[in-house]
Short mmCIF file of C-alpha atoms in Angstrom, two decimals:
data_model
loop_
_atom_site.label_atom_id
_atom_site.label_comp_id
_atom_site.label_asym_id
_atom_site.label_seq_id
_atom_site.Cartn_x
_atom_site.Cartn_y
_atom_site.Cartn_z
CA MET A 1 126.64 91.88 56.02
CA ILE A 2 124.66 89.01 57.48
CA SER A 3 121.07 88.65 56.27
CA PHE A 4 117.86 87.15 57.59
CA ASP A 5 118.37 84.31 55.12
CA ASP A 6 121.74 83.57 56.75
CA LEU A 7 120.06 83.43 60.16
CA LYS A 8 117.21 81.28 58.89
CA SER A 9 119.58 78.88 57.13
CA LEU A 10 121.72 78.45 60.25
CA ALA A 11 118.88 78.26 62.77
CA THR A 12 116.83 75.76 60.78
CA SER A 13 119.89 73.55 60.27
CA PHE A 14 119.64 72.57 63.94
CA PRO A 15 117.40 69.65 64.99
CA GLU A 16 113.71 70.27 65.74
CA VAL A 17 113.75 74.04 65.12
CA THR A 18 110.56 75.89 64.21
CA GLU A 19 110.20 79.41 62.83
CA GLU A 20 107.29 81.31 64.39
CA PRO A 21 106.11 84.90 64.72
CA HIS A 22 106.88 86.60 68.05
CA PHE A 23 105.11 89.96 68.25
CA GLU A 24 106.59 92.00 65.36
CA LYS A 25 109.65 89.73 65.13
CA THR A 26 110.47 86.28 63.78
CA SER A 27 111.51 83.71 66.37
CA PHE A 28 113.39 80.45 66.12
CA ARG A 29 112.49 77.86 68.73
CA VAL A 30 113.45 74.40 69.84
CA LYS A 31 110.82 72.41 71.73
CA GLY A 32 108.80 75.64 71.99
CA LYS A 33 111.61 77.64 73.64
CA ILE A 34 112.99 80.71 71.87
CA PHE A 35 116.74 80.79 71.26
CA ALA A 36 116.79 83.60 68.67
CA THR A 37 114.56 86.39 67.36
CA PHE A 38 115.06 88.65 64.35
CA ASP A 39 114.14 92.34 64.30
CA GLN A 40 113.94 93.33 60.64
CA LYS A 41 113.68 97.08 61.34
CA LYS A 42 116.97 97.10 63.27
CA ASN A 43 118.63 94.23 61.35
CA ARG A 44 119.37 92.71 64.72
CA VAL A 45 119.14 89.26 66.28
CA THR A 46 118.47 88.65 69.96
CA ILE A 47 119.77 85.36 71.35
CA LYS A 48 119.61 83.52 74.69
CA LEU A 49 123.00 82.82 76.27
CA THR A 50 124.23 82.04 79.75
CA PRO A 51 125.53 85.19 81.47
CA GLU A 52 129.04 83.72 81.19
CA ASP A 53 128.75 83.14 77.44
CA GLN A 54 127.23 86.60 77.09
CA ASP A 55 130.33 88.08 78.75
CA VAL A 56 132.63 86.23 76.34
CA PHE A 57 130.72 87.14 73.17
CA SER A 58 130.40 90.79 74.30
CA LEU A 59 134.18 91.25 74.51
CA GLY A 60 135.64 93.45 71.80
CA ASP A 61 133.79 95.45 69.18
CA HIS A 62 131.85 92.75 67.33
CA GLY A 63 128.36 94.25 67.49
CA ILE A 64 127.33 91.93 70.34
CA SER A 65 126.01 93.34 73.61
CA PRO A 66 123.64 92.47 76.47
CA VAL A 67 120.03 93.62 76.20
CA ASP A 68 119.79 96.84 78.27
CA ASN A 69 117.33 95.67 80.93
CA LYS A 70 116.52 92.75 83.24
CA TRP A 71 116.41 90.43 80.19
CA GLY A 72 120.07 91.20 79.57
CA LYS A 73 120.95 90.04 83.08
CA GLN A 74 119.32 86.71 82.19
CA GLY A 75 121.60 86.29 79.17
CA TRP A 76 119.51 87.83 76.39
CA THR A 77 121.98 89.35 73.96
CA PHE A 78 121.80 91.56 70.86
CA ILE A 79 123.76 90.84 67.68
CA ASP A 80 123.98 93.76 65.24
CA LEU A 81 124.06 92.01 61.86
CA ASN A 82 125.68 95.05 60.24
CA ARG A 83 128.70 94.84 62.56
CA THR A 84 129.45 91.23 63.45
CA SER A 85 131.42 88.69 61.43
CA LYS A 86 129.86 85.53 60.01
CA GLU A 87 132.15 83.36 62.14
CA ILE A 88 131.22 85.04 65.43
CA PHE A 89 127.56 85.13 64.38
CA LYS A 90 127.56 81.36 63.71
CA ASP A 91 129.31 80.62 67.01
CA ALA A 92 126.90 82.81 69.00
CA VAL A 93 123.70 81.44 67.42
CA THR A 94 124.97 77.87 67.79
CA THR A 95 125.77 78.53 71.45
CA ALA A 96 122.27 79.98 71.96
CA TYR A 97 120.67 76.90 70.41
CA CYS A 98 122.73 74.60 72.64
CA GLU A 99 121.80 76.68 75.71
CA VAL A 100 118.06 76.33 75.10
CA ALA A 101 117.81 72.89 73.46
CA PRO A 102 117.39 69.68 75.44
CA LYS A 103 120.73 68.14 76.34
CA SER A 104 120.49 65.33 73.77
CA LEU A 105 119.85 67.75 70.89
CA ALA A 106 122.62 70.10 72.05
CA GLU A 107 125.06 67.17 72.20
CA THR A 108 124.13 66.17 68.64
CA VAL A 109 124.95 69.68 67.40
CA ARG A 110 128.19 69.89 69.39
CA LYS A 111 129.38 66.54 67.98
CA ASN A 112 129.07 67.92 64.45
CA LEU A 113 131.05 71.12 65.10
CA PRO A 114 134.39 71.37 63.30
CA GLY A 115 137.59 71.02 65.28
#
């Protein structure tokens, strides 16, 4: 199972990320823009993806699905930390960071990806 500490470790490994409260959740932001929030009660992360990336990550039974309202149509996506794998989790959160971050920061992260 993926924990909050796993999320925090990954999210704060990216350049210029801050951890801030967001209502009853914890958010991770780059340049003030949220790319991920953590809901402790549901052990769930919500991330910001493009609708196209959301479609790809939602394929299969990996615990990833669009938010069930207008936010989901804008790319906001749930990750059930009890159901997803660490590899898919890392890929999805990294993609969310790169979607929200300024181009130069996203390029820095992409350059350091394996493969």
